PDB file of C-alpha atoms in Angstrom:
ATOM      1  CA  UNK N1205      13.438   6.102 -27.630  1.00 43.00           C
ATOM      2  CA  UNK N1206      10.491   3.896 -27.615  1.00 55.00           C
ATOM      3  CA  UNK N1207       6.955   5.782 -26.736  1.00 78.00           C
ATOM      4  CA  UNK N1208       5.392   3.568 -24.788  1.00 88.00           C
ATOM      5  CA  UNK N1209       6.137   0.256 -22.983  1.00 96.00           C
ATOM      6  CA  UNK N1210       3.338  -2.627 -23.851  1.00 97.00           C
ATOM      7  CA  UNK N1211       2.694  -4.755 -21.309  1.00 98.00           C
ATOM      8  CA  UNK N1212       0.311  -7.235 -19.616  1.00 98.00           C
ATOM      9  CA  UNK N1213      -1.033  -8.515 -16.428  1.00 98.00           C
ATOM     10  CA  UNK N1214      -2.580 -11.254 -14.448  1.00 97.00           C
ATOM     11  CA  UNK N1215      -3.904 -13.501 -11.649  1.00 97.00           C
ATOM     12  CA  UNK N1216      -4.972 -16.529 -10.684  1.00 96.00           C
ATOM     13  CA  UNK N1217      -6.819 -18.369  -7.991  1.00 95.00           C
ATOM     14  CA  UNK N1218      -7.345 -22.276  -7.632  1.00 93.00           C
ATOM     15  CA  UNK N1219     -10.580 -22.477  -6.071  1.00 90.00           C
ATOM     16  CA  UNK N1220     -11.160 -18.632  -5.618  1.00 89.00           C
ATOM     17  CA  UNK N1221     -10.658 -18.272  -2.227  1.00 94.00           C
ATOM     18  CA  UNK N1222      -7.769 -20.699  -2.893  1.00 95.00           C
ATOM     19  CA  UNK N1223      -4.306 -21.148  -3.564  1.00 96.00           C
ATOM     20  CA  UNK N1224      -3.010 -17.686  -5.451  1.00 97.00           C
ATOM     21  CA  UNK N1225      -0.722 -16.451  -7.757  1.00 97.00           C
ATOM     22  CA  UNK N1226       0.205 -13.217  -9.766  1.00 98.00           C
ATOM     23  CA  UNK N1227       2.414 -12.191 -13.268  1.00 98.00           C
ATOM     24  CA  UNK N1228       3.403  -9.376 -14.888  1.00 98.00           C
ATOM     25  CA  UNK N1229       4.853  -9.157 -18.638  1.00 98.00           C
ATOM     26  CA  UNK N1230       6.525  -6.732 -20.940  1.00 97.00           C
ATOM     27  CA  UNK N1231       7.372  -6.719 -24.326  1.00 95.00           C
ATOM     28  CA  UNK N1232       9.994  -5.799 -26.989  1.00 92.00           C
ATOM     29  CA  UNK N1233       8.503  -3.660 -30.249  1.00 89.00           C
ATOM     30  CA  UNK N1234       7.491  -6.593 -31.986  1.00 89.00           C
ATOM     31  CA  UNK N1235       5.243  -7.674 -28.707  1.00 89.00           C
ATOM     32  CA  UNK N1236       7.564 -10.226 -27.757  1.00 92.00           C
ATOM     33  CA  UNK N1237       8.019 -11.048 -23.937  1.00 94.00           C
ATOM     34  CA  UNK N1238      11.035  -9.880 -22.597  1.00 95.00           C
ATOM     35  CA  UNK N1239      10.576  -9.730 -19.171  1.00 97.00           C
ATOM     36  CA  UNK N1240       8.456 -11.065 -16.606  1.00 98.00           C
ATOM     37  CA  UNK N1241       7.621 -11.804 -13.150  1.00 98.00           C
ATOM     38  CA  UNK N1242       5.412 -14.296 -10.848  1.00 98.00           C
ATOM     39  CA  UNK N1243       4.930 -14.919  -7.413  1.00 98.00           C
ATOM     40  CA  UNK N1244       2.625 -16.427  -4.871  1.00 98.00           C
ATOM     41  CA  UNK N1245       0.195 -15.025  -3.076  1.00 98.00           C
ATOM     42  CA  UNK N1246      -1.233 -18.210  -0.425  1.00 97.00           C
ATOM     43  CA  UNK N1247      -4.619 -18.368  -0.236  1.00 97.00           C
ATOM     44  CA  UNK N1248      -6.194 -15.514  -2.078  1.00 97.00           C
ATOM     45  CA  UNK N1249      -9.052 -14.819  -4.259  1.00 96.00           C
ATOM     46  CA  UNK N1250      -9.153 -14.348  -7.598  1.00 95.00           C
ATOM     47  CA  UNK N1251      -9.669 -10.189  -7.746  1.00 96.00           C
ATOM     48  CA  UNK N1252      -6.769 -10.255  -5.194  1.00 97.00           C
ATOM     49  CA  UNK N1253      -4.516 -11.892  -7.613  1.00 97.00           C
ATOM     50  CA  UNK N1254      -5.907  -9.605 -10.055  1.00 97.00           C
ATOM     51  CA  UNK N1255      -5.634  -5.913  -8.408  1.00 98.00           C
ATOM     52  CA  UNK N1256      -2.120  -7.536  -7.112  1.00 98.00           C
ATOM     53  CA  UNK N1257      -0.413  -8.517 -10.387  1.00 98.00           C
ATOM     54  CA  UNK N1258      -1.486  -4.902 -11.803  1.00 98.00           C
ATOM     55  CA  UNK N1259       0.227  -3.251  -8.286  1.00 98.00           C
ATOM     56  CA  UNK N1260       3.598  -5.256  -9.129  1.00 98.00           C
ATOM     57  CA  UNK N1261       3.375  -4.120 -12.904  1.00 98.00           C
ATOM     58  CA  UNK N1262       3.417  -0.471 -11.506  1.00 98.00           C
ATOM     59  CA  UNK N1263       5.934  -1.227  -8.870  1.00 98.00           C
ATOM     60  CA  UNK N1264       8.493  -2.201 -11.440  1.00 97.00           C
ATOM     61  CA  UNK N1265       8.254  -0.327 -14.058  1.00 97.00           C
ATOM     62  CA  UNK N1266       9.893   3.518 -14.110  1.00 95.00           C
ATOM     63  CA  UNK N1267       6.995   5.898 -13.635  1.00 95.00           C
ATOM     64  CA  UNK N1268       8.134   8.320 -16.681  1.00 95.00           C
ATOM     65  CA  UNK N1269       7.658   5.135 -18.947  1.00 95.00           C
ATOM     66  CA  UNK N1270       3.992   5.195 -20.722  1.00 96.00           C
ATOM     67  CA  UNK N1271       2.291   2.326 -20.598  1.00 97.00           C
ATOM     68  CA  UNK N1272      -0.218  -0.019 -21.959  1.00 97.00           C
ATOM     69  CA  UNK N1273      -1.473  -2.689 -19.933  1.00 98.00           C
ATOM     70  CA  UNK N1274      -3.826  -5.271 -21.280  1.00 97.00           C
ATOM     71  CA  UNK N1275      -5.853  -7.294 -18.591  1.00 96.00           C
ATOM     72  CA  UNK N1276      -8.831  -9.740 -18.588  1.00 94.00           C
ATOM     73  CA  UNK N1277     -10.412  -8.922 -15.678  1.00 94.00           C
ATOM     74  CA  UNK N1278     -13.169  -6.434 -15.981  1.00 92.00           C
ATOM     75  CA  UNK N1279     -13.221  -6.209 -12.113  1.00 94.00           C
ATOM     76  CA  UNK N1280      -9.562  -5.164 -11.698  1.00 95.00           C
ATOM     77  CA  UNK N1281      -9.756  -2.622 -14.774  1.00 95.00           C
ATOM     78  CA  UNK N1282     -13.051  -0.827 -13.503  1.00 94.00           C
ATOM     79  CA  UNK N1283     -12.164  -0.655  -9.570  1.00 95.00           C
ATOM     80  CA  UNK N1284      -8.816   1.390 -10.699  1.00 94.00           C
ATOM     81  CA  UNK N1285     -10.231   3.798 -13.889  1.00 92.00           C
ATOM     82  CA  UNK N1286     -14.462   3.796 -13.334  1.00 94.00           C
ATOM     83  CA  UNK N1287     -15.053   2.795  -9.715  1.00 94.00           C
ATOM     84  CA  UNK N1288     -12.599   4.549  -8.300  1.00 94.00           C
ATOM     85  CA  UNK N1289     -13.724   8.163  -8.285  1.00 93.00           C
ATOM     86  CA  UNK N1290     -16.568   7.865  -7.131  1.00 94.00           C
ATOM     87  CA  UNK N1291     -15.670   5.306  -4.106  1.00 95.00           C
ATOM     88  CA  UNK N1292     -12.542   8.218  -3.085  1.00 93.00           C
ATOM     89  CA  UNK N1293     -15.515  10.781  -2.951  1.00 94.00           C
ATOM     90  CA  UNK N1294     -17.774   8.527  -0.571  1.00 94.00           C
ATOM     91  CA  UNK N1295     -14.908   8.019   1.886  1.00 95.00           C
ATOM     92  CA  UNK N1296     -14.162   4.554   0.333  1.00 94.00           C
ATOM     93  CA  UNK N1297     -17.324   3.624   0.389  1.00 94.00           C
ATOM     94  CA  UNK N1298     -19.107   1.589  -2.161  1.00 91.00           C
ATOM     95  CA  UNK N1299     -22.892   3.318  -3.086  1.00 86.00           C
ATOM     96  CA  UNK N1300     -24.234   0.779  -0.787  1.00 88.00           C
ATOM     97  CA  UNK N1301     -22.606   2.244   2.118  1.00 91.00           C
ATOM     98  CA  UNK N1302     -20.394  -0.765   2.158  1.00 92.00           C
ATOM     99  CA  UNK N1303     -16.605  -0.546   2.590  1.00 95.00           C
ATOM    100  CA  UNK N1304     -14.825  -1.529  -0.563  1.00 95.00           C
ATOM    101  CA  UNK N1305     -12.974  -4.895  -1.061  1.00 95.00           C
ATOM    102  CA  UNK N1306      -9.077  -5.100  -1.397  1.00 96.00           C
ATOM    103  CA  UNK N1307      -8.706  -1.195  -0.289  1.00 96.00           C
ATOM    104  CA  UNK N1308      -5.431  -1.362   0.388  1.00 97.00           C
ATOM    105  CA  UNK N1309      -4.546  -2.617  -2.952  1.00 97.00           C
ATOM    106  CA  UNK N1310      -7.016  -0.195  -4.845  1.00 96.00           C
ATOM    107  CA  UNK N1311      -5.548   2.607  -2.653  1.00 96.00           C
ATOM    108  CA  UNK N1312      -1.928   1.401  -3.008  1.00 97.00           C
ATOM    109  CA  UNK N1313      -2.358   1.296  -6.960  1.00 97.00           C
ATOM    110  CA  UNK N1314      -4.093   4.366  -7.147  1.00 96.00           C
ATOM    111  CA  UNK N1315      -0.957   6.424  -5.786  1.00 97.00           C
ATOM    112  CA  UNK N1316       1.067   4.344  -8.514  1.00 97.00           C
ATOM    113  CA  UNK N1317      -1.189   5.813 -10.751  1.00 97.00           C
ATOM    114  CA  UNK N1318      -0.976   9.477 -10.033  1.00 95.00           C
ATOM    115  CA  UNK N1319       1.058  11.270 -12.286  1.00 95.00           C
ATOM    116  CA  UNK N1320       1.624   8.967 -14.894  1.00 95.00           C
ATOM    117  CA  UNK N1321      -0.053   7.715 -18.528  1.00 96.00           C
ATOM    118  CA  UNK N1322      -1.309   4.677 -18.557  1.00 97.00           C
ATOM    119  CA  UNK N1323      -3.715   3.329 -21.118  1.00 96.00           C
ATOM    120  CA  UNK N1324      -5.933  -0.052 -19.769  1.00 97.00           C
ATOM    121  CA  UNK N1325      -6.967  -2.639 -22.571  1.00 96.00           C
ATOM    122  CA  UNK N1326      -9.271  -5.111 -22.146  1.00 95.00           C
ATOM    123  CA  UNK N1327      -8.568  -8.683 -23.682  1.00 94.00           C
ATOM    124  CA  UNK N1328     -10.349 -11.765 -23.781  1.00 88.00           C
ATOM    125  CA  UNK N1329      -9.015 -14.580 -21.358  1.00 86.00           C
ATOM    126  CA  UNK N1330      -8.752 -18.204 -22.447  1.00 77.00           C
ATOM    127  CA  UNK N1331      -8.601 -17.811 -26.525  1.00 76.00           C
ATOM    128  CA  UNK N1332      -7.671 -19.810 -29.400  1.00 69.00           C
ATOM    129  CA  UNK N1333      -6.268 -16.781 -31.407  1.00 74.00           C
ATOM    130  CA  UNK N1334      -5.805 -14.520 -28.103  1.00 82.00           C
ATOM    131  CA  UNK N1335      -3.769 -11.650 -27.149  1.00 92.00           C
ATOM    132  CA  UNK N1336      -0.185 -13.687 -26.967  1.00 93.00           C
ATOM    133  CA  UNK N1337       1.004 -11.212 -23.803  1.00 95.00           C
ATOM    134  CA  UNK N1338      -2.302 -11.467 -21.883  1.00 95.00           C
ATOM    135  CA  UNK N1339      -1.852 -15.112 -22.592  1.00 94.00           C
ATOM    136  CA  UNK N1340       1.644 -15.483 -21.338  1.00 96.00           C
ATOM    137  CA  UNK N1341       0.695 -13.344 -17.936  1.00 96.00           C
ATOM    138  CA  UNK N1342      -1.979 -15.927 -17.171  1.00 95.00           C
ATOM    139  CA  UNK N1343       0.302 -18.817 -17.781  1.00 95.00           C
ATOM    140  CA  UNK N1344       2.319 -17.672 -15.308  1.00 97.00           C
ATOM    141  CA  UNK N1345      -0.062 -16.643 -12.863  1.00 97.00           C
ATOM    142  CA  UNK N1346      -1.312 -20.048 -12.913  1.00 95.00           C
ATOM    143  CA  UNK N1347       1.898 -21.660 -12.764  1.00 96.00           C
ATOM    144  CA  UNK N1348       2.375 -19.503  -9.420  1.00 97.00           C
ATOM    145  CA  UNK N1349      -0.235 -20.305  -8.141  1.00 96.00           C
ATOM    146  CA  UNK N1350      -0.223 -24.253  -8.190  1.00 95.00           C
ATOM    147  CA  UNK N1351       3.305 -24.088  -7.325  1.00 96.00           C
ATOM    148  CA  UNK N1352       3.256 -21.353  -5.059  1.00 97.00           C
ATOM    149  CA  UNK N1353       6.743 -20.175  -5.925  1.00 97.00           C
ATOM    150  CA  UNK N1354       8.549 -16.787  -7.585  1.00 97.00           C
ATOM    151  CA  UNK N1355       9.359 -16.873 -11.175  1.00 97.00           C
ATOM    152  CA  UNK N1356      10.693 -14.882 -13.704  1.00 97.00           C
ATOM    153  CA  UNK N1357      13.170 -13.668 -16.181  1.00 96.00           C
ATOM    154  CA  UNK N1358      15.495 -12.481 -13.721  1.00 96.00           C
ATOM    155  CA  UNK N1359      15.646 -15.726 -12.111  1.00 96.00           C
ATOM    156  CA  UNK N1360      16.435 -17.766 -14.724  1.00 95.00           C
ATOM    157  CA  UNK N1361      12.517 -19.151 -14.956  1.00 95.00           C
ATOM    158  CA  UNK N1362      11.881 -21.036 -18.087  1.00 94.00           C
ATOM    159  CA  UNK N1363       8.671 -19.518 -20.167  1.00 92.00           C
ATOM    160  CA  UNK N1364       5.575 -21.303 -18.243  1.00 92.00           C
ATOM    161  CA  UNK N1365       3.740 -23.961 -19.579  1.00 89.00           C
ATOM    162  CA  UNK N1366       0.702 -24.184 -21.473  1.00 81.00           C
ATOM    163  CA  UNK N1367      -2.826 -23.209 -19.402  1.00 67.00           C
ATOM    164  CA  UNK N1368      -5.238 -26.120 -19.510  1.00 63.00           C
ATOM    165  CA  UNK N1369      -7.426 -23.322 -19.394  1.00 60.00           C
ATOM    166  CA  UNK N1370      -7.198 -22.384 -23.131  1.00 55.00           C
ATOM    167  CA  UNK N1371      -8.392 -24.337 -26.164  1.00 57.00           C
ATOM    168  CA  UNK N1372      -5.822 -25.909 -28.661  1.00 54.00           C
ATOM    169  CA  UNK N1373      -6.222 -24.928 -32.063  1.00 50.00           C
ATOM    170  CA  UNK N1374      -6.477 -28.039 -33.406  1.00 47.00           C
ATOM    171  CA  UNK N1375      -9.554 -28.919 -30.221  1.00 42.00           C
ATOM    172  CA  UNK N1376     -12.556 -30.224 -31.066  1.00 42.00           C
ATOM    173  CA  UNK N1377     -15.004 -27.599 -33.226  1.00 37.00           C
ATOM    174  CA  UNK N1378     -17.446 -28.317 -29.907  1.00 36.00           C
ATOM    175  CA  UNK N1379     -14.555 -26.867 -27.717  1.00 35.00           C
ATOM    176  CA  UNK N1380     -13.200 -23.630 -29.908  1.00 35.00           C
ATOM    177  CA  UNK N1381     -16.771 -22.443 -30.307  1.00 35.00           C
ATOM    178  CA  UNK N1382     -16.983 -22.506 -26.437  1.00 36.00           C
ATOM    179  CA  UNK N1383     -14.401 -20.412 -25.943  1.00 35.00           C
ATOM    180  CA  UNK N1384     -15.970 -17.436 -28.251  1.00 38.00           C
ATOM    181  CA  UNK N1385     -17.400 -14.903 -26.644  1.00 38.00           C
ATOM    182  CA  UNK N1386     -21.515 -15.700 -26.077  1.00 39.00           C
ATOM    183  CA  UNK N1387     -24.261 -13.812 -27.122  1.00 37.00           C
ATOM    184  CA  UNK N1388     -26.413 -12.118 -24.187  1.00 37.00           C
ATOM    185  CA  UNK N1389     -29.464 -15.148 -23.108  1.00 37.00           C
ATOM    186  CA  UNK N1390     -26.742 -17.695 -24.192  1.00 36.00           C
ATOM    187  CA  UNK N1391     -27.098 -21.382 -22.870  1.00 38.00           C
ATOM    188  CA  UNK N1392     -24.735 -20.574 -19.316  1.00 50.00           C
ATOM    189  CA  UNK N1393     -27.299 -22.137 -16.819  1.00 71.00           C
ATOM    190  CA  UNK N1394     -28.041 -19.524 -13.307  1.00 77.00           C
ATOM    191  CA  UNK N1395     -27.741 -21.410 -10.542  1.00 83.00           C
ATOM    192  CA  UNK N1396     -28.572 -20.251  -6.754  1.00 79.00           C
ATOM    193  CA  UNK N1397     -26.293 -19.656  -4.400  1.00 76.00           C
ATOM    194  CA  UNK N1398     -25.324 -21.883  -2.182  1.00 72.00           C
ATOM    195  CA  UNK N1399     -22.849 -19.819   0.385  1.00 70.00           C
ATOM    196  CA  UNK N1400     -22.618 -15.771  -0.004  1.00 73.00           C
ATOM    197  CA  UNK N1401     -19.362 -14.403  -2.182  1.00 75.00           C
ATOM    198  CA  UNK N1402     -18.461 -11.780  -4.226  1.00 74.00           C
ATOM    199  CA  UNK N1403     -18.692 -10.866  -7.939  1.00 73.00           C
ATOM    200  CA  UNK N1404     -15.872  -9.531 -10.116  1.00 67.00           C
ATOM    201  CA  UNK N1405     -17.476  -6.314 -10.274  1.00 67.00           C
ATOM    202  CA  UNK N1406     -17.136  -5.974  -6.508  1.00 64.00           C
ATOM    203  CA  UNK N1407     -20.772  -6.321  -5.268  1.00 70.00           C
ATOM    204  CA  UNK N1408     -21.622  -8.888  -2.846  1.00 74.00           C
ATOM    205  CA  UNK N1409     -24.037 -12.006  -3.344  1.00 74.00           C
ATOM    206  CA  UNK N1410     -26.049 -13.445  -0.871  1.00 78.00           C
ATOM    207  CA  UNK N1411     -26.890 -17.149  -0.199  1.00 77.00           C
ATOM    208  CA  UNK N1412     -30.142 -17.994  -2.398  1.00 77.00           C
ATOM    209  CA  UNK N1413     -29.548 -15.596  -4.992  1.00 79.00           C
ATOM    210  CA  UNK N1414     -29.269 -16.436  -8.512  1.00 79.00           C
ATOM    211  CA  UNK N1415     -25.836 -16.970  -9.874  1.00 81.00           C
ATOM    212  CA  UNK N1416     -23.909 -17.437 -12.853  1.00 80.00           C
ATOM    213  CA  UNK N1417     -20.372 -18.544 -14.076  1.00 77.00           C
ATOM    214  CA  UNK N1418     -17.824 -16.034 -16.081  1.00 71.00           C
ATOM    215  CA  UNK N1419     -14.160 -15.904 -16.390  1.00 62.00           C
ATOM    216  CA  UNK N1420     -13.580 -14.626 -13.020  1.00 61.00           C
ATOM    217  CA  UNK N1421     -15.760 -17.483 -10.984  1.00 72.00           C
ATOM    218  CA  UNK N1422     -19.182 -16.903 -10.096  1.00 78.00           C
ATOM    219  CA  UNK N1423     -21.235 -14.103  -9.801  1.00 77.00           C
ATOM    220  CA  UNK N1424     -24.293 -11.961 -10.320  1.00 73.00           C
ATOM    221  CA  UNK N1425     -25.861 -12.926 -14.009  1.00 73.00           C
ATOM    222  CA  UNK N1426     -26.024  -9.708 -15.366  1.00 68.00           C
ATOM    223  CA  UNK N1427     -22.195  -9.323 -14.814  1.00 70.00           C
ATOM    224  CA  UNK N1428     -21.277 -12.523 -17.194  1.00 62.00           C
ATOM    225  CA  UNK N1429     -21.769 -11.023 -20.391  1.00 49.00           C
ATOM    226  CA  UNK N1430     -19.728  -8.130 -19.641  1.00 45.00           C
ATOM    227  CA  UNK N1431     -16.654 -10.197 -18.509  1.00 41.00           C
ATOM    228  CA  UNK N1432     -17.597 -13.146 -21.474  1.00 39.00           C
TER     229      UNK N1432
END
């Protein structure tokens, strides 16, 4: 009997708001995918897909099973193991008073939580060498979403196709050192903020503010070296 399941999750949003789509992988004992699932969400945005794919992970697998679950979003790992806590204690509040975003979803995975073991791993998005599960998750995520249609093993789905999101290894040198993570005061211009949104890490922006690009979209600068 096998100790733990490994498995891996994902979203994806085409304009974030924009058209949405979600995946879920597991994997045999050598880490190959066996089974998988994908499905639309409309429009969505990203941290929805996110918190969405992870709620469909739980939903399918048997409780009693321990997991692993590797992710690249920060945002969707923290709201469910740091963030939490303490937002359960202030009444679903954030500290700022403020409600927090996607409750139902944080709420809904938080029950699927309770009682089980679960380990969270955090793995780079878009990488030459990556981590071939998390990789295969956001493949079909993507695929989902530009197609807005269910997929999956059950159905017969063939493996999706390649993300135009992640570096060849045979790209450019210019390219594959792009996709490493950067150093803290890297190059990755701040911008202001032309219409308010919200960061991966939850937090609101507000028009005027300064800005800056990660994995997830944009968001507040300080947050882009902890998602890089």
């Amino acid at each position: 009997m096998r100790e733990r399941l490994v498995a891996a999750c994902d979203g994806a949003s085409k304009g974030n708001p924009g058209p949405a789509g979600w995946a879920w992988v597991v994997a045999d004992e050598a880490e190959n995918p066996t089974r998988w699932e994908a499905g639309p969400l409309g429009k969505a945005t990203n941290n929805v897909a996110e918190l969405t794919a992870l709620e469909r992970l739980l939903t399918a697998i048997d409780p009693d099973v321990p997991l692993e679950i590797r992710m690249d979003s920060q945002y969707a790992m923290k709201a469910v193991t740091t963030w939490l806590p303490g937002w359960k204690r202030n009444g679903w509040k954030t500290s700022a008073g403020k409600p927090v975003a996607n409750q139902d979803l944080v709420v809904r995975i938080d029950e699927l939580l309770d009682g089980r073991k679960v380990d969270f791993r955090y793995v780079p998005a878009h990488q030459v060498d990556g981590d071939p599960l998390n990789d295969f998750a956001d493949r079909a995520a993507s695929q989902a979403a530009v197609v807005q249609e269910p997929a999956g093993s059950e159905l017969g789905s063939p493996v999706p196709p390649p993300s135009p999101d992640t570096p060849s290894s045979g790209a450019p040198r210019r390219k594959a050192a792009a996709s490493r993570p950067r150093k803290e005061g890297s190059s990755s211009r701040t911008i202001k903020a032309k219409f308010p949104g919200r960061c991966m890490c939850g937090r609101p922006y507000a028009a005027g503010e300064p800005i800056a690009k990660n994995a997830q979209g944009w968001g507040h600068p300080e947050c882009r070296t902890a998602d890089a």
